[in-house]
Coordinates of C-alpha atoms in Angstrom, one line a residue:
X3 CA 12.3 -29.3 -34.4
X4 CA 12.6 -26.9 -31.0
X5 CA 14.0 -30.1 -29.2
X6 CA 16.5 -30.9 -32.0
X7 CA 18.0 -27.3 -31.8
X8 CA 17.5 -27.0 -28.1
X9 CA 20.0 -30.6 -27.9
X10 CA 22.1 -29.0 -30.6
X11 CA 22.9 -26.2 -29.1
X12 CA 23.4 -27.8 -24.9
X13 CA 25.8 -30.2 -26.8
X14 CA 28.0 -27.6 -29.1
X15 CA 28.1 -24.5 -26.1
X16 CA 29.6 -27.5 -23.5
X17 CA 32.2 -28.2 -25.9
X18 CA 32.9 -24.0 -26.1
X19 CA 33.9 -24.0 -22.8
X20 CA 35.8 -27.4 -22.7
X21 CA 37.8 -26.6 -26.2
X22 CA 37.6 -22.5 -26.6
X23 CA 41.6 -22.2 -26.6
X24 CA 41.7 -25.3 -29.7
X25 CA 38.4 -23.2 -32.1
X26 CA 39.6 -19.8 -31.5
X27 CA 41.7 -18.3 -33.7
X28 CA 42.1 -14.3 -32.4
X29 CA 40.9 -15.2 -29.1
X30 CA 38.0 -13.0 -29.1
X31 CA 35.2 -14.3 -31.7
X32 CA 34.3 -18.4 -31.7
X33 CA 32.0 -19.2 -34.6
X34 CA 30.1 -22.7 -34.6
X35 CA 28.3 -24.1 -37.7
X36 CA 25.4 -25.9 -37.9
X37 CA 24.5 -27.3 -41.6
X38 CA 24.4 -24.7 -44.4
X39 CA 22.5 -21.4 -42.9
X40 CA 23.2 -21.9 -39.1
X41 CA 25.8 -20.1 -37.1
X42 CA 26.0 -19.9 -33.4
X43 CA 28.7 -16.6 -32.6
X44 CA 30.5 -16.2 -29.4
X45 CA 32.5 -13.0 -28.8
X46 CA 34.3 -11.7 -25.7
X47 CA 36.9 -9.0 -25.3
X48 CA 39.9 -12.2 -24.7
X49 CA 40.2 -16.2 -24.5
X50 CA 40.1 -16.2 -21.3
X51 CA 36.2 -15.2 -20.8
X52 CA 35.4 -17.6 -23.7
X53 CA 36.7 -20.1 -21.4
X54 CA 34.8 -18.6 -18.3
X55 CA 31.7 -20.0 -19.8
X56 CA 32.6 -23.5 -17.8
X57 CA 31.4 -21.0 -14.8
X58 CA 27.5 -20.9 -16.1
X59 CA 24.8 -23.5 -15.5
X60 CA 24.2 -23.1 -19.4
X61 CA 21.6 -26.5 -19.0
X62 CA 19.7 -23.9 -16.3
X63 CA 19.2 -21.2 -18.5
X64 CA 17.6 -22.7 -21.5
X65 CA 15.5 -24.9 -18.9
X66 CA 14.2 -21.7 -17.1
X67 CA 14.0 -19.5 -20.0
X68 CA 11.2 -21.9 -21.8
X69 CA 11.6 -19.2 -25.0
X70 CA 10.8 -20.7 -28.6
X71 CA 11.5 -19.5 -31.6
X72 CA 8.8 -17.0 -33.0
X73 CA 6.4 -18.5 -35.7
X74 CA 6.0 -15.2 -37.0
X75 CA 9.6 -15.2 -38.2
X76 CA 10.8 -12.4 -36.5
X77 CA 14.2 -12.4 -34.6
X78 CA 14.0 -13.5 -31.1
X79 CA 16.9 -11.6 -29.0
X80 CA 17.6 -13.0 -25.6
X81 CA 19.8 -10.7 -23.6
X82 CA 22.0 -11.7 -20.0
X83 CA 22.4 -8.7 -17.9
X84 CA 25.1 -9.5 -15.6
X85 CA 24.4 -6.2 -13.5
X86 CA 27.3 -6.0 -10.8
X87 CA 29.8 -8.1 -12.1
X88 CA 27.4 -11.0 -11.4
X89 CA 26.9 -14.3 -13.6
X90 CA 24.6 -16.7 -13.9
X91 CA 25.4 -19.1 -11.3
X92 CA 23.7 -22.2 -9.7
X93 CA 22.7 -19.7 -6.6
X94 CA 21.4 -16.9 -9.0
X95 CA 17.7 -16.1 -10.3
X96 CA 16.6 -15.1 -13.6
X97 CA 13.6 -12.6 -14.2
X98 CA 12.3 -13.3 -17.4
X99 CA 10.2 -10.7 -19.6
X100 CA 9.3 -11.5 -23.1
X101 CA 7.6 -9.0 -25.7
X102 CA 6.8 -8.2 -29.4
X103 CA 9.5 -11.4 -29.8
X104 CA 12.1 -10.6 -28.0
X105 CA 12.9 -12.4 -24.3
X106 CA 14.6 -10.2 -21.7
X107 CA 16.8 -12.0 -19.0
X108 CA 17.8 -10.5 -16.0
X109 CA 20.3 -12.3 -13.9
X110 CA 20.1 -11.8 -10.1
X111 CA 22.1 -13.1 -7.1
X112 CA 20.7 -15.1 -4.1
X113 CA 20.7 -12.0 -2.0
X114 CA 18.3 -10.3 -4.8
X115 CA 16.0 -13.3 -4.3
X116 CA 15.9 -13.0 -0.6
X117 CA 14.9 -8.7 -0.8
X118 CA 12.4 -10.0 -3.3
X119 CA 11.5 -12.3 -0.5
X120 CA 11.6 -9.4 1.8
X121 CA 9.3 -7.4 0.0
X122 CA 7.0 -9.6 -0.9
X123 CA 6.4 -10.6 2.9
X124 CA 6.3 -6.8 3.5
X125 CA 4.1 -5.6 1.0
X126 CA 1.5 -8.6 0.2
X127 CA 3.2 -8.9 -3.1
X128 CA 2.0 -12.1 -5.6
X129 CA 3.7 -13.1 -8.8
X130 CA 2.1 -15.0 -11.5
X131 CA 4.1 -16.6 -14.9
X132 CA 2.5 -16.7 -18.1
X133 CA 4.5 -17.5 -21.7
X134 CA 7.8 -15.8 -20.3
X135 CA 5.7 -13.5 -18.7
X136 CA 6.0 -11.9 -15.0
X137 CA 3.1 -9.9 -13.6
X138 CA 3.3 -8.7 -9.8
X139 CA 0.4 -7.6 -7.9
X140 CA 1.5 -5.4 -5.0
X141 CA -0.6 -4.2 -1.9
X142 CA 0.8 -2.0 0.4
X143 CA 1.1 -2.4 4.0
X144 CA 0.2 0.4 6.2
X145 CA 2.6 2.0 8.2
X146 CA 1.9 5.5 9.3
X147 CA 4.1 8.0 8.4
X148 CA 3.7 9.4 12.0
X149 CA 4.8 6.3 13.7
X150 CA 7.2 6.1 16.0
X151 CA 8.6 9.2 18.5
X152 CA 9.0 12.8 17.4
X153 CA 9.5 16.2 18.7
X154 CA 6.8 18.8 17.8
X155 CA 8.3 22.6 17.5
X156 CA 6.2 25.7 17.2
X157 CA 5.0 29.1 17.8
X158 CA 1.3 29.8 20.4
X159 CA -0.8 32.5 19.6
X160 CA -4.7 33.3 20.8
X161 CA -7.3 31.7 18.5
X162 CA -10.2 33.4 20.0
X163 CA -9.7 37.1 22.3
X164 CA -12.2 38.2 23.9
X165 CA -10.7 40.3 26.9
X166 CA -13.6 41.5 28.7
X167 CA -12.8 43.3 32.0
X168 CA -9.5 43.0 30.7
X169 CA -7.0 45.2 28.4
X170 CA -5.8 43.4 25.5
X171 CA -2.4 45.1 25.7
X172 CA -1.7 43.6 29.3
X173 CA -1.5 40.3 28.1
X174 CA -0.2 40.6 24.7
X175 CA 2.0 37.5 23.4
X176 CA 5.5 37.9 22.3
X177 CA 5.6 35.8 18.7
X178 CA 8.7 34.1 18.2
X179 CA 9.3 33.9 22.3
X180 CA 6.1 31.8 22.6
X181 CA 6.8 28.7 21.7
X182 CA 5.0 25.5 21.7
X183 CA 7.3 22.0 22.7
X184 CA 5.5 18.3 22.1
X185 CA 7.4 14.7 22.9
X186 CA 4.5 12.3 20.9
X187 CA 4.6 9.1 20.2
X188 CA 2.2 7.7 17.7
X189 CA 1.2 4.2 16.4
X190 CA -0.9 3.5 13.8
X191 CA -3.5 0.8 12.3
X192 CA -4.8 0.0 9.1
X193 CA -8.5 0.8 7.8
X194 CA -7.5 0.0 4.2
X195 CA -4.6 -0.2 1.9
X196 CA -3.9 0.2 -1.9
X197 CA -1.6 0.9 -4.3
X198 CA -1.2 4.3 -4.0
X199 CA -2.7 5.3 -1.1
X200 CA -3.7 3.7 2.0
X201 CA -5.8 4.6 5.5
X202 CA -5.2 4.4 8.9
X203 CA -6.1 5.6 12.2
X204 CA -3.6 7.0 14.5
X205 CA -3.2 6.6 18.2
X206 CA -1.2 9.8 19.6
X207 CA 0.5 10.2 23.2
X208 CA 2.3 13.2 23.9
X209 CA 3.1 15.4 26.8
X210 CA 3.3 19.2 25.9
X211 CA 4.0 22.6 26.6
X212 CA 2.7 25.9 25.9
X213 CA 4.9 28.9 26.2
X214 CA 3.0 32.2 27.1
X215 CA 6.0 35.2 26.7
X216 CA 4.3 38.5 27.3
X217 CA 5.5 41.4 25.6
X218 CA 6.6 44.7 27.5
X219 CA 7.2 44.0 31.2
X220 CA 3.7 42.9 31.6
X221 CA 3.2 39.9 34.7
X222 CA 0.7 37.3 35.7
X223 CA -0.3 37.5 39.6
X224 CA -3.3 34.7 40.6
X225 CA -5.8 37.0 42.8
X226 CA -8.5 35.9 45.2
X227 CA -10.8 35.9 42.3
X228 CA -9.3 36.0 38.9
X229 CA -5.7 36.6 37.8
X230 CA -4.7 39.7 36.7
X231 CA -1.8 41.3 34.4
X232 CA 0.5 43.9 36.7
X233 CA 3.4 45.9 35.3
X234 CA 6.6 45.3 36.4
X235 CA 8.7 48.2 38.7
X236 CA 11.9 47.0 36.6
X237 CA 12.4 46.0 33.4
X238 CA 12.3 42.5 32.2
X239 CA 13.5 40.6 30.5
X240 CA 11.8 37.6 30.4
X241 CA 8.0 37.3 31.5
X242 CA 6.0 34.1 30.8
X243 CA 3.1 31.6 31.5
X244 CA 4.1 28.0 31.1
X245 CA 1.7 25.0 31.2
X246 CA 2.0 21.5 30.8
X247 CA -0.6 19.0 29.1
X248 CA -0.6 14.8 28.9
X249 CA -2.6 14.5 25.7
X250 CA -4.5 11.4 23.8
X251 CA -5.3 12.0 20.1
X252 CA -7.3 10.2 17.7
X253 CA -6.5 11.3 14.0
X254 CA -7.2 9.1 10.8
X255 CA -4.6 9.4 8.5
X256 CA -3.8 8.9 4.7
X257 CA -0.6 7.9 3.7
X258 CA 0.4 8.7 0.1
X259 CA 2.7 6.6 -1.6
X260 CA 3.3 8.5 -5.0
X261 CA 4.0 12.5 -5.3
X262 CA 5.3 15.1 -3.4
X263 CA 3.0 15.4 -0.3
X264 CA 3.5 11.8 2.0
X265 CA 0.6 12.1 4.1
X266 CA -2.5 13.9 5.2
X267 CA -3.7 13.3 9.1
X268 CA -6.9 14.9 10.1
X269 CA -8.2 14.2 14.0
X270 CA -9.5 15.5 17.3
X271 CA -7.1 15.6 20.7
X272 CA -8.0 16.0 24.4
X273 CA -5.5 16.9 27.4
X274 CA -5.1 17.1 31.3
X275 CA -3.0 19.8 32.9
X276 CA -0.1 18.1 34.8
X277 CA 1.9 21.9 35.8
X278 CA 1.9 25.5 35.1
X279 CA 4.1 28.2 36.8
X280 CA 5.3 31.8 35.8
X281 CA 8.8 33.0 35.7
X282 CA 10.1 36.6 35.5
X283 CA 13.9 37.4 34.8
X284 CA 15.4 40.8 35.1
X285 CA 18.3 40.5 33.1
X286 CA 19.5 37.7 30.4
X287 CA 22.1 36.1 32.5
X288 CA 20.5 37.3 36.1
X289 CA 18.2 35.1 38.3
X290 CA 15.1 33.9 37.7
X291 CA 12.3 33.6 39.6
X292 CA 9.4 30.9 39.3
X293 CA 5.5 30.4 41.1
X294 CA 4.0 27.5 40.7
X295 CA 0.1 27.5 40.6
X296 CA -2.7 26.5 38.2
X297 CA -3.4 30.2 37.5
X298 CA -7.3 29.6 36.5
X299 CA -6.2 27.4 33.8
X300 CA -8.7 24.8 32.8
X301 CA -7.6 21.7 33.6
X302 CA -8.7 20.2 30.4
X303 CA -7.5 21.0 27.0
X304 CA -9.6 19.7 23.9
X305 CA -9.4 20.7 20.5
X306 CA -8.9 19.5 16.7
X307 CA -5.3 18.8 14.9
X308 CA -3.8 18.7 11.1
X309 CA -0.8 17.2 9.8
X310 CA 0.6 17.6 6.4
X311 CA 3.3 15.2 5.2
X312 CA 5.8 17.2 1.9
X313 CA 8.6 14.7 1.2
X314 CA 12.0 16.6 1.3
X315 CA 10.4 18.9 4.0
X316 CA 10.2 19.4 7.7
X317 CA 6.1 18.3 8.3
X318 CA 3.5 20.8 9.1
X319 CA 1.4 20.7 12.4
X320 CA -1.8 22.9 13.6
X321 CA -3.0 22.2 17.0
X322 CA -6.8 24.2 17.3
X323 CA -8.1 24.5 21.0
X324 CA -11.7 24.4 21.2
X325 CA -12.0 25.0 25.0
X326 CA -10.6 28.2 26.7
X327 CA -7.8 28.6 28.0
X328 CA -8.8 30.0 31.4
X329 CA -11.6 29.3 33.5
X330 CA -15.1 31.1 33.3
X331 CA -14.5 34.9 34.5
X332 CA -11.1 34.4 35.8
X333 CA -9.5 35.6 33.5
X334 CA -9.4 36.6 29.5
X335 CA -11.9 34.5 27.1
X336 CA -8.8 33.2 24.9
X337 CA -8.6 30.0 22.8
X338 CA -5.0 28.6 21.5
X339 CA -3.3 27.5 18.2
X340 CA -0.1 26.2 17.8
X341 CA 1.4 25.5 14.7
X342 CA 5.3 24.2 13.7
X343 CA 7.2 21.8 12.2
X344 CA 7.6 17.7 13.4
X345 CA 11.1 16.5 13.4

């Protein structure tokens, strides 16, 4: 019976396209009987769409829509989405999805096919077909959030003071003038992947530089021994430490594909001192006046790092130091943090 109807119907819709002007009346409704209590009903807004069924590869359709009639006798719908302005063509695809008896076309052009392609190469997608039915298993492939090159902006303060010989206020940071500056570039491998989450393990490079602006007119002078803090004759106006750092890190990261935080990265970091140099200015526009030498700084910097990723938001950095700042009794026991923003 399916194959009777299926003929019946190939043979009467070709001869709609071929004769619509000859069976329609108004121009707009083309009714087709078939015996006593079949009707086939075509309806379009003018004659000339009735004829722009010629256009469709109507042969295609029923061959790739494999629907039968349900022997539960409910009604079976069957509903063409042109989305766009596009018809079924001989270049298009249907996406067929079929429940509780009724069969949901979806027409798509070739280029749809070839994102589909896209993203199925992408993201290890696999498709299976069963009775009308698609079902797509996706797995993610990881690409860290952090990949790529960024700038890292934010503010230095001491972790750990411990002044000894020294007087706190000498060496007192000014906040927002001590900044810390990053260029990193990150690349990342996968550990494992999943729907909605997936793990990695991030390789870091980055060159950076912390920003040490004293407050008052306080100075840094490198002594035969240790450095020391002097005051200034004049006012200053500017008064800082600068140090530069080549750093490695090594932080595992979780990428989250669903919600409103992106990622979390969680690792350790280790540096080598590459310059460091004071400058002193009198006045904003006046000269300034740099000396290059290591200071007592320790050469190496090591310490532990956090990333949070919020989607719709600048992400959120913390750089902890776990070795000193200066060398042993040269000068102040202080530790750094930096936090900021990645752009």
């Amino acid at each position: 019976m399916k194959n009777v109807i299926t003929a019946i119907v190939l043979t009467v819709v070709t001869s709609i396209a071929a004769y619509a002007e000859k069976y329609t009346v108004q121009g707009d409704t083309l009714i087709v009987q078939f015996g006593n209590n079949t009707r086939l009903i075509v309806q379009a807004k003018d004659k000339s769409e009735i004829r722009n069924l010629k256009q469709y590869d109507l042969n295609k359709i029923i061959r790739d829509l494999g629907a039968t009639l349900d022997s539960s006798g409910k009604e079976t719908y069957i509903y063409i989405n042109g989305e766009n302005g596009r018809k079924y063509l001989k270049d298009t695809v249907l996406v067929i999805s079929r429940k509780d008896g009724e069969v949901k076309i979806s027409i798509n052009d070739s280029s749809a096919e070839k994102k589909e392609e896209k993203y199925e190469k992408d993201n290890d997608a696999s498709s299976s077909h069963d009775d009308g039915k698609i079902t797509r298993s996706v797995t993610r492939r990881y690409k860290s959030p952090r990949n790529g090159f960024d700038v890292l902006v934010g503010l230095n303060t001491y972790a750990q003071n411990t002044p000894l010989a020294y007087n706190k206020e000498d060496y007192d940071l000014l906040p927002w003038g001590s900044r810390f500056v990053s260029l990193s570039w990150v690349r990342g491998a996968a550990i494992s992947r999943g729907r909605d989450a997936s793990l990695g393990l991030d390789l870091g490079v980055d060159v950076a530089w912390y920003n040490l602006m004293f407050d008052g007119n306080n100075t840094v002078r490198k002594d035969a021994n240790a450095i020391s803090f002097p005051t200034a004759s004049n006012d200053l106006h500017k008064s800082k430490l600068t140090a530069a750092y080549i750093n490695l890190s090594l932080m595992p990261t979780l990428a989250i594909h669903r919600g409103p935080i992106s990622y979390l990265s969680v690792g350790m970091y280790g540096g080598y001192r590459l310059d460091s140099y004071t400058k002193t200015q009198e006045t904003r526009k006046g000269r300034s006046e740099r000396i290059h030498s290591n200071y007592y700084l320790n050469n190496f910097r090591y310490g532990f790092g956090a990333e949070l990723g919020i989607r719709h938001f600048p992400d959120l950095f913390m750089q902890y130091d776990l070795g000193e700042l200066f060398q042993t009794n040269k000068g102040p026991e202080v530790r750094m943090i930096s936090f900021g923003i990645r752009l």
